[in-house]
Amino acid sequence: MSFEPAAGSRRLRDHIGVLRRRALVVAAVTLAAALVALGLSLTQPRRYTATAQVLFQQDTATVQDPRPDQIVDSKRLDPVRVMQNEARLASSELVRERARDLLGQPVSGSVTNVRDSDVLLFSANASTPEGAASAANAWADAYTAVRADLSASRTTASSSAIAAQLDAIDSRVAAIDRELDAGPDAERAAALDAERAALIDQRAAWVRQQQVLAADTALASTNEARVIDRADPPRHPSQPATLRNLVLAVLVGLVLGLATAYAVDELDDAIRNVDDLARALALPAIGAASTLPASGDVRIVPADDPALVEAGVAPLAPPEAGTGRAQVLVVPRGSRGRQVRERATALDRLGVHLVGAVLAVGEQDASADSTSDLERSRHLASQATSEQLRA
């Protein structure tokens, strides 16, 4: 006969028992995690974060060409993409260098776009509240300045290039006109007329480009970026987030504490109460007896032993004829589950008829807990013992 306990899922009562037995383990692990988080938070240097807001105004209206009945192709860009590009520009090294020149030191932080809006948030970090505010404002100012410089330089360069092309075309047309006035031969005059017509077409194309550039310049003048909310020194540090760290540490500590509690409970097979006895041995746990000494080895006593009767843990049904060898396994408190199973197996091989197990707690160790164990398990255990005696 095998006395190994049957494997099965834990019941709610079993989980509650684990938590009750290992409450100190859970509390210790949770407290340790909280103390570690608190210690790390206290040793970290304080960092402050300030935020400045910049509004980028977009105008995607169609631009009218000055000539009648003409429309210059407008650049209709996706507003979301435009703001993403502006955020990348604001985070670029070019803008950071300009901010460093304004502030006198590098800036650290991030630039984000407020969802469904044209607002950029410049969040800067520093070791002091005033330093964080100054860094955020310098960063926002640097962005607006760089963007204005880029727009102006791009317009100037394009305008200069177009003007140079127009001047060159006008000069060549004037030279052709002078040569035609001089009366060249028919073949030469035909070649000059063809060249002049081509130059006139080129000039018209460049004029159109000049008009588009003028329209883009007018459009760019409405796409300006300006600071709408300057950063103020923050009142509280953004790092370390002590309260958040403590909450997370407590949650993690609880999970680790529960895992540790279950692991310790599985590894610890000491029998301290009737519940432990029922889990450790595939025999009915009749109850706890203060009339039996809690010292010594695992032993057996007859099922009708006076000590069991006195303790109220004797089987309810008396042994039937021919079952006088019915014995009860007496397990002293603190015994190891493995040793108890080995002892029960050895007795079974010797032909001993075991009908149940009793936890010996001794008179000096008797407590309200032992009495509670007895009251909780006696009825069902005795019924199971009676069934075994009838078998």
CSV table of C-alpha atoms in Angstrom, one decimal:
chain,number,residue,atom,x,y,z
A,1,MET,CA,0.0,0.0,0.0
A,2,SER,CA,1.3,3.4,-0.9
A,3,PHE,CA,1.0,6.2,1.7
A,4,GLU,CA,2.0,9.0,-0.7
A,5,PRO,CA,-0.7,11.7,-0.7
A,6,ALA,CA,-2.8,11.9,-3.8
A,7,ALA,CA,-1.8,14.7,-6.1
A,8,GLY,CA,-4.6,17.1,-6.8
A,9,SER,CA,-5.5,20.7,-7.1
A,10,ARG,CA,-5.5,22.9,-4.1
A,11,ARG,CA,-8.8,24.0,-2.6
A,12,LEU,CA,-9.5,27.5,-1.4
A,13,ARG,CA,-9.0,26.3,2.2
A,14,ASP,CA,-5.5,25.0,1.2
A,15,HIS,CA,-4.5,28.4,-0.3
A,16,ILE,CA,-5.8,30.2,2.8
A,17,GLY,CA,-3.7,27.8,4.9
A,18,VAL,CA,-0.6,28.5,3.0
A,19,LEU,CA,-1.1,32.2,3.4
A,20,ARG,CA,-1.7,31.8,7.1
A,21,ARG,CA,1.3,29.7,7.6
A,22,ARG,CA,3.6,31.8,5.4
A,23,ALA,CA,2.3,35.2,6.2
A,24,LEU,CA,5.7,36.3,7.6
A,25,VAL,CA,7.5,35.2,4.4
A,26,VAL,CA,5.1,37.2,2.2
A,27,ALA,CA,5.4,40.2,4.5
A,28,ALA,CA,9.2,40.0,4.7
A,29,VAL,CA,9.7,39.8,1.0
A,30,THR,CA,7.3,42.6,0.3
A,31,LEU,CA,9.0,44.8,3.0
A,32,ALA,CA,12.4,44.0,1.5
A,33,ALA,CA,11.3,45.0,-2.0
A,34,ALA,CA,9.8,48.3,-0.6
A,35,LEU,CA,12.9,49.1,1.3
A,36,VAL,CA,15.1,48.5,-1.7
A,37,ALA,CA,12.9,50.7,-3.8
A,38,LEU,CA,12.9,53.4,-1.2
A,39,GLY,CA,16.7,53.2,-0.8
A,40,LEU,CA,17.3,53.5,-4.5
A,41,SER,CA,14.9,56.4,-4.7
A,42,LEU,CA,16.6,58.3,-1.9
A,43,THR,CA,20.1,57.8,-3.3
A,44,GLN,CA,19.2,59.0,-6.8
A,45,PRO,CA,19.9,62.6,-7.6
A,46,ARG,CA,16.8,64.8,-8.1
A,47,ARG,CA,15.9,65.9,-11.6
A,48,TYR,CA,13.3,68.5,-12.5
A,49,THR,CA,11.3,68.7,-15.8
A,50,ALA,CA,9.9,71.9,-17.3
A,51,THR,CA,7.8,72.2,-20.4
A,52,ALA,CA,7.4,75.1,-23.0
A,53,GLN,CA,4.8,75.0,-25.7
A,54,VAL,CA,5.2,76.2,-29.2
A,55,LEU,CA,2.4,76.6,-31.7
A,56,PHE,CA,3.1,75.9,-35.4
A,57,GLN,CA,0.4,77.5,-37.5
A,58,GLN,CA,-0.3,75.7,-40.8
A,59,ASP,CA,-2.1,77.2,-43.8
A,60,THR,CA,-2.9,74.8,-46.6
A,61,ALA,CA,-5.1,77.1,-48.7
A,62,THR,CA,-4.7,77.2,-52.5
A,63,VAL,CA,-2.5,80.1,-53.7
A,64,GLN,CA,-3.8,82.2,-56.7
A,65,ASP,CA,-1.4,83.1,-59.5
A,66,PRO,CA,-1.3,86.9,-60.2
A,67,ARG,CA,-2.1,86.2,-63.8
A,68,PRO,CA,-5.9,86.0,-64.7
A,69,ASP,CA,-7.5,82.5,-64.8
A,70,GLN,CA,-4.3,80.8,-63.5
A,71,ILE,CA,-3.8,78.8,-60.3
A,72,VAL,CA,-0.3,78.0,-59.0
A,73,ASP,CA,-0.1,74.3,-57.8
A,74,SER,CA,-0.3,74.5,-54.0
A,75,LYS,CA,1.6,72.1,-51.7
A,76,ARG,CA,-1.1,70.4,-49.8
A,77,LEU,CA,0.8,68.4,-47.2
A,78,ASP,CA,-0.5,66.0,-44.5
A,79,PRO,CA,-0.8,68.1,-41.3
A,80,VAL,CA,0.2,65.0,-39.2
A,81,ARG,CA,3.3,64.5,-41.3
A,82,VAL,CA,4.1,68.2,-41.2
A,83,MET,CA,4.1,68.1,-37.3
A,84,GLN,CA,6.2,65.0,-37.3
A,85,ASN,CA,8.8,66.7,-39.4
A,86,GLU,CA,8.7,69.8,-37.2
A,87,ALA,CA,9.2,67.6,-34.1
A,88,ARG,CA,12.2,66.0,-35.8
A,89,LEU,CA,13.6,69.4,-36.7
A,90,ALA,CA,13.1,70.6,-33.1
A,91,SER,CA,15.0,67.5,-31.8
A,92,SER,CA,17.8,67.8,-34.4
A,93,GLU,CA,21.4,68.6,-33.4
A,94,LEU,CA,21.1,71.9,-35.3
A,95,VAL,CA,18.5,73.2,-32.9
A,96,ARG,CA,20.2,71.7,-29.9
A,97,GLU,CA,23.4,73.5,-30.8
A,98,ARG,CA,21.5,76.8,-31.1
A,99,ALA,CA,19.9,76.1,-27.7
A,100,ARG,CA,23.3,75.4,-26.2
A,101,ASP,CA,24.6,78.7,-27.5
A,102,LEU,CA,21.6,80.5,-25.9
A,103,LEU,CA,21.8,78.6,-22.6
A,104,GLY,CA,25.5,78.1,-22.2
A,105,GLN,CA,25.2,74.4,-21.7
A,106,PRO,CA,23.7,71.4,-23.4
A,107,VAL,CA,20.0,70.7,-23.1
A,108,SER,CA,18.5,67.3,-22.4
A,109,GLY,CA,14.9,66.2,-22.7
A,110,SER,CA,12.4,65.5,-25.5
A,111,VAL,CA,10.1,67.1,-28.0
A,112,THR,CA,6.6,65.7,-28.5
A,113,ASN,CA,3.6,66.7,-30.5
A,114,VAL,CA,0.2,67.1,-28.7
A,115,ARG,CA,-2.1,64.6,-30.4
A,116,ASP,CA,-4.6,66.2,-32.9
A,117,SER,CA,-3.0,69.7,-32.5
A,118,ASP,CA,-0.3,71.9,-33.9
A,119,VAL,CA,1.5,72.3,-30.6
A,120,LEU,CA,5.0,71.1,-29.8
A,121,LEU,CA,6.0,70.4,-26.2
A,122,PHE,CA,9.7,71.1,-25.3
A,123,SER,CA,10.4,69.2,-22.1
A,124,ALA,CA,13.8,69.8,-20.6
A,125,ASN,CA,15.5,68.2,-17.6
A,126,ALA,CA,17.9,69.8,-15.1
A,127,SER,CA,19.1,69.4,-11.6
A,128,THR,CA,17.3,72.5,-10.4
A,129,PRO,CA,13.8,73.9,-11.1
A,130,GLU,CA,15.2,77.2,-12.5
A,131,GLY,CA,17.6,75.3,-14.7
A,132,ALA,CA,14.9,73.1,-16.2
A,133,ALA,CA,12.7,76.2,-17.0
A,134,SER,CA,15.6,78.0,-18.6
A,135,ALA,CA,16.6,75.0,-20.7
A,136,ALA,CA,13.0,74.5,-22.0
A,137,ASN,CA,12.6,78.2,-22.9
A,138,ALA,CA,16.0,78.3,-24.6
A,139,TRP,CA,15.2,75.2,-26.6
A,140,ALA,CA,11.8,76.6,-27.8
A,141,ASP,CA,13.5,79.9,-28.7
A,142,ALA,CA,16.2,78.1,-30.6
A,143,TYR,CA,13.7,76.1,-32.6
A,144,THR,CA,11.7,79.2,-33.7
A,145,ALA,CA,15.0,81.0,-34.6
A,146,VAL,CA,16.4,78.1,-36.6
A,147,ARG,CA,13.1,77.5,-38.4
A,148,ALA,CA,13.0,81.2,-39.4
A,149,ASP,CA,16.6,81.1,-40.6
A,150,LEU,CA,16.1,78.0,-42.7
A,151,SER,CA,12.9,79.5,-44.3
A,152,ALA,CA,14.7,82.8,-45.1
A,153,SER,CA,17.8,81.2,-46.5
A,154,ARG,CA,15.9,78.7,-48.6
A,155,THR,CA,13.8,81.5,-50.1
A,156,THR,CA,16.8,83.8,-50.7
A,157,ALA,CA,18.8,81.0,-52.4
A,158,SER,CA,16.0,80.1,-54.7
A,159,SER,CA,15.1,83.6,-55.6
A,160,SER,CA,18.8,84.4,-56.4
A,161,ALA,CA,19.1,81.4,-58.6
A,162,ILE,CA,15.9,82.2,-60.6
A,163,ALA,CA,17.0,85.9,-61.0
A,164,ALA,CA,20.4,84.8,-62.3
A,165,GLN,CA,18.7,82.6,-64.9
A,166,LEU,CA,16.3,85.4,-66.0
A,167,ASP,CA,19.2,87.8,-66.3
A,168,ALA,CA,21.2,85.4,-68.5
A,169,ILE,CA,18.2,84.8,-70.7
A,170,ASP,CA,17.4,88.5,-71.0
A,171,SER,CA,21.1,89.2,-71.9
A,172,ARG,CA,21.0,86.5,-74.7
A,173,VAL,CA,17.7,87.8,-76.1
A,174,ALA,CA,19.0,91.3,-76.2
A,175,ALA,CA,22.1,90.1,-78.1
A,176,ILE,CA,19.9,88.2,-80.6
A,177,ASP,CA,17.8,91.3,-81.1
A,178,ARG,CA,20.9,93.4,-81.9
A,179,GLU,CA,22.2,90.8,-84.4
A,180,LEU,CA,18.8,90.6,-86.1
A,181,ASP,CA,18.7,94.4,-86.4
A,182,ALA,CA,22.0,94.2,-88.2
A,183,GLY,CA,20.4,92.3,-91.1
A,184,PRO,CA,22.0,88.8,-91.2
A,185,ASP,CA,21.4,86.5,-94.1
A,186,ALA,CA,18.2,84.4,-94.2
A,187,GLU,CA,19.7,81.2,-92.9
A,188,ARG,CA,21.3,83.0,-89.9
A,189,ALA,CA,18.1,85.0,-89.2
A,190,ALA,CA,16.1,81.8,-89.2
A,191,ALA,CA,18.5,80.2,-86.6
A,192,LEU,CA,18.4,83.3,-84.5
A,193,ASP,CA,14.6,83.4,-84.5
A,194,ALA,CA,14.4,79.8,-83.4
A,195,GLU,CA,16.9,80.4,-80.6
A,196,ARG,CA,15.0,83.5,-79.5
A,197,ALA,CA,11.7,81.6,-79.4
A,198,ALA,CA,13.3,78.9,-77.3
A,199,LEU,CA,14.7,81.4,-74.9
A,200,ILE,CA,11.3,83.1,-74.6
A,201,ASP,CA,9.8,79.8,-73.6
A,202,GLN,CA,12.5,79.2,-71.0
A,203,ARG,CA,12.0,82.7,-69.6
A,204,ALA,CA,8.3,82.0,-69.3
A,205,ALA,CA,9.1,78.8,-67.4
A,206,TRP,CA,11.5,80.6,-65.0
A,207,VAL,CA,8.9,83.4,-64.5
A,208,ARG,CA,6.4,80.7,-63.5
A,209,GLN,CA,8.9,79.3,-61.1
A,210,GLN,CA,9.4,82.8,-59.7
A,211,GLN,CA,5.7,83.2,-59.2
A,212,VAL,CA,5.5,79.8,-57.4
A,213,LEU,CA,8.3,80.8,-55.2
A,214,ALA,CA,6.6,84.1,-54.3
A,215,ALA,CA,3.4,82.1,-53.5
A,216,ASP,CA,5.4,79.7,-51.4
A,217,THR,CA,7.0,82.6,-49.6
A,218,ALA,CA,3.6,84.1,-48.9
A,219,LEU,CA,2.4,80.7,-47.6
A,220,ALA,CA,5.5,80.3,-45.5
A,221,SER,CA,4.9,83.6,-43.8
A,222,THR,CA,1.7,82.2,-42.4
A,223,ASN,CA,3.4,78.9,-41.3
A,224,GLU,CA,5.1,80.5,-38.4
A,225,ALA,CA,6.1,79.0,-35.1
A,226,ARG,CA,5.8,81.0,-31.9
A,227,VAL,CA,6.1,80.2,-28.2
A,228,ILE,CA,2.6,80.3,-26.7
A,229,ASP,CA,3.5,79.1,-23.1
A,230,ARG,CA,6.9,79.6,-21.6
A,231,ALA,CA,8.1,77.2,-19.0
A,232,ASP,CA,7.9,77.9,-15.3
A,233,PRO,CA,10.1,76.3,-12.6
A,234,PRO,CA,8.5,73.1,-11.5
A,235,ARG,CA,7.5,72.7,-7.8
A,236,HIS,CA,8.3,69.0,-7.5
A,237,PRO,CA,11.0,66.8,-9.0
A,238,SER,CA,10.1,64.5,-11.8
A,239,GLN,CA,12.8,62.0,-10.7
A,240,PRO,CA,13.0,59.9,-8.6
A,241,ALA,CA,9.3,59.1,-8.5
A,242,THR,CA,9.4,57.8,-5.0
A,243,LEU,CA,5.7,57.1,-4.6
A,244,ARG,CA,5.4,55.3,-7.9
A,245,ASN,CA,8.5,53.3,-7.2
A,246,LEU,CA,7.1,52.2,-3.8
A,247,VAL,CA,3.8,51.1,-5.3
A,248,LEU,CA,5.5,49.1,-8.0
A,249,ALA,CA,7.9,47.6,-5.4
A,250,VAL,CA,5.0,46.6,-3.2
A,251,LEU,CA,3.2,44.9,-6.1
A,252,VAL,CA,6.4,43.1,-7.2
A,253,GLY,CA,7.2,42.2,-3.6
A,254,LEU,CA,3.7,40.7,-3.1
A,255,VAL,CA,4.1,38.5,-6.2
A,256,LEU,CA,7.6,37.4,-5.2
A,257,GLY,CA,6.4,36.9,-1.6
A,258,LEU,CA,3.5,34.7,-2.7
A,259,ALA,CA,5.8,32.7,-5.0
A,260,THR,CA,8.3,32.3,-2.2
A,261,ALA,CA,5.6,31.3,0.3
A,262,TYR,CA,4.3,28.5,-1.9
A,263,ALA,CA,7.9,27.3,-2.7
A,264,VAL,CA,8.7,27.2,1.0
A,265,ASP,CA,5.5,25.5,1.8
A,266,GLU,CA,6.1,22.8,-0.8
A,267,LEU,CA,9.7,22.2,0.4
A,268,ASP,CA,8.8,22.2,4.1
A,269,ASP,CA,7.1,18.9,4.9
A,270,ALA,CA,7.1,19.3,8.7
A,271,ILE,CA,3.9,18.2,10.3
A,272,ARG,CA,2.6,20.9,12.7
A,273,ASN,CA,-1.1,20.4,12.7
A,274,VAL,CA,-3.9,18.1,11.5
A,275,ASP,CA,-4.0,19.8,8.1
A,276,ASP,CA,-0.3,19.1,7.6
A,277,LEU,CA,-0.9,15.5,8.7
A,278,ALA,CA,-3.8,15.1,6.2
A,279,ARG,CA,-1.6,16.4,3.3
A,280,ALA,CA,1.5,14.4,4.2
A,281,LEU,CA,-0.1,11.0,4.5
A,282,ALA,CA,-2.7,8.9,2.6
A,283,LEU,CA,-4.4,8.0,5.8
A,284,PRO,CA,-7.5,9.5,7.5
A,285,ALA,CA,-6.2,12.3,9.9
A,286,ILE,CA,-8.4,11.6,12.9
A,287,GLY,CA,-7.3,14.6,14.9
A,288,ALA,CA,-4.9,15.9,17.5
A,289,ALA,CA,-4.4,14.2,20.9
A,290,SER,CA,-3.0,16.1,23.9
A,291,THR,CA,-3.0,12.8,25.9
A,292,LEU,CA,-0.2,11.4,23.8
A,293,PRO,CA,3.3,12.8,24.2
A,294,ALA,CA,4.7,14.9,21.4
A,295,SER,CA,8.2,13.5,21.8
A,296,GLY,CA,9.6,10.3,20.5
A,297,ASP,CA,9.3,8.5,17.2
A,298,VAL,CA,6.4,7.6,15.0
A,299,ARG,CA,4.5,4.7,16.6
A,300,ILE,CA,1.3,2.8,16.6
A,301,VAL,CA,-1.4,2.3,19.3
A,302,PRO,CA,-4.5,0.1,19.1
A,303,ALA,CA,-7.6,1.8,17.6
A,304,ASP,CA,-9.4,1.5,21.0
A,305,ASP,CA,-6.4,2.8,23.1
A,306,PRO,CA,-7.6,4.6,26.2
A,307,ALA,CA,-5.5,7.6,25.4
A,308,LEU,CA,-7.3,8.0,22.1
A,309,VAL,CA,-10.7,7.5,23.8
A,310,GLU,CA,-9.8,10.1,26.4
A,311,ALA,CA,-8.7,12.6,23.8
A,312,GLY,CA,-11.9,12.0,21.8
A,313,VAL,CA,-10.1,10.9,18.7
A,314,ALA,CA,-10.8,7.1,18.8
A,315,PRO,CA,-12.6,5.8,15.7
A,316,LEU,CA,-16.4,6.2,16.1
A,317,ALA,CA,-17.2,2.7,15.0
A,318,PRO,CA,-15.6,-0.1,17.2
A,319,PRO,CA,-13.5,-2.7,15.4
A,320,GLU,CA,-15.5,-5.6,14.2
A,321,ALA,CA,-14.7,-9.2,14.9
A,322,GLY,CA,-11.4,-10.2,13.5
A,323,THR,CA,-10.1,-6.7,13.3
A,324,GLY,CA,-8.4,-6.6,16.6
A,325,ARG,CA,-5.2,-5.7,14.9
A,326,ALA,CA,-6.6,-2.3,13.8
A,327,GLN,CA,-3.9,0.3,14.7
A,328,VAL,CA,-3.7,4.1,14.7
A,329,LEU,CA,-0.4,5.8,13.6
A,330,VAL,CA,0.7,8.3,16.3
A,331,VAL,CA,2.7,11.2,14.7
A,332,PRO,CA,4.5,13.5,17.1
A,333,ARG,CA,4.2,17.2,16.2
A,334,GLY,CA,7.2,18.3,14.2
A,335,SER,CA,7.8,15.0,12.4
A,336,ARG,CA,8.8,15.1,8.8
A,337,GLY,CA,6.3,13.9,6.3
A,338,ARG,CA,8.7,11.7,4.4
A,339,GLN,CA,9.8,9.9,7.6
A,340,VAL,CA,6.1,9.3,8.5
A,341,ARG,CA,5.4,7.8,5.1
A,342,GLU,CA,8.4,5.6,5.3
A,343,ARG,CA,7.4,4.4,8.8
A,344,ALA,CA,3.8,3.7,7.6
A,345,THR,CA,5.0,1.8,4.6
A,346,ALA,CA,7.3,-0.4,6.8
A,347,LEU,CA,4.4,-1.2,9.2
A,348,ASP,CA,2.2,-2.0,6.3
A,349,ARG,CA,4.7,-4.5,5.0
A,350,LEU,CA,4.7,-6.1,8.5
A,351,GLY,CA,1.0,-6.7,8.2
A,352,VAL,CA,-0.1,-3.9,10.6
A,353,HIS,CA,-3.6,-2.7,9.8
A,354,LEU,CA,-3.5,1.1,9.9
A,355,VAL,CA,-6.9,2.8,10.0
A,356,GLY,CA,-5.8,6.4,10.6
A,357,ALA,CA,-3.3,8.8,12.0
A,358,VAL,CA,-3.3,11.0,15.1
A,359,LEU,CA,-1.2,14.1,15.7
A,360,ALA,CA,0.4,13.8,19.2
A,361,VAL,CA,0.7,17.3,20.7
A,362,GLY,CA,1.4,16.5,24.3
A,363,GLU,CA,-0.2,18.2,27.4
A,364,GLN,CA,2.4,21.0,27.5
A,365,ASP,CA,2.0,21.8,23.8
A,366,ALA,CA,-1.8,21.6,23.8
A,367,SER,CA,-3.3,24.9,22.6
A,368,ALA,CA,-6.4,26.5,21.2
A,369,ASP,CA,-4.9,25.8,17.8
A,370,SER,CA,-4.7,22.0,18.5
A,371,THR,CA,-8.3,22.1,19.8
A,372,SER,CA,-9.4,23.8,16.7
A,373,ASP,CA,-7.6,21.2,14.6
A,374,LEU,CA,-9.5,18.5,16.5
A,375,GLU,CA,-12.9,20.1,16.2
A,376,ARG,CA,-12.4,20.8,12.5
A,377,SER,CA,-11.3,17.3,11.4
A,378,ARG,CA,-12.7,14.8,13.9
A,379,HIS,CA,-16.1,14.2,12.3
A,380,LEU,CA,-15.1,13.6,8.7
A,381,ALA,CA,-11.9,11.7,9.7
A,382,SER,CA,-13.9,9.4,12.1
A,383,GLN,CA,-16.4,8.7,9.4
A,384,ALA,CA,-13.6,7.7,7.0
A,385,THR,CA,-12.0,5.5,9.7
A,386,SER,CA,-15.3,3.8,10.4
A,387,GLU,CA,-15.7,2.9,6.7
A,388,GLN,CA,-12.2,1.4,6.7
A,389,LEU,CA,-13.0,-0.6,9.8
A,390,ARG,CA,-16.1,-2.0,8.2
A,391,ALA,CA,-14.2,-2.9,5.0
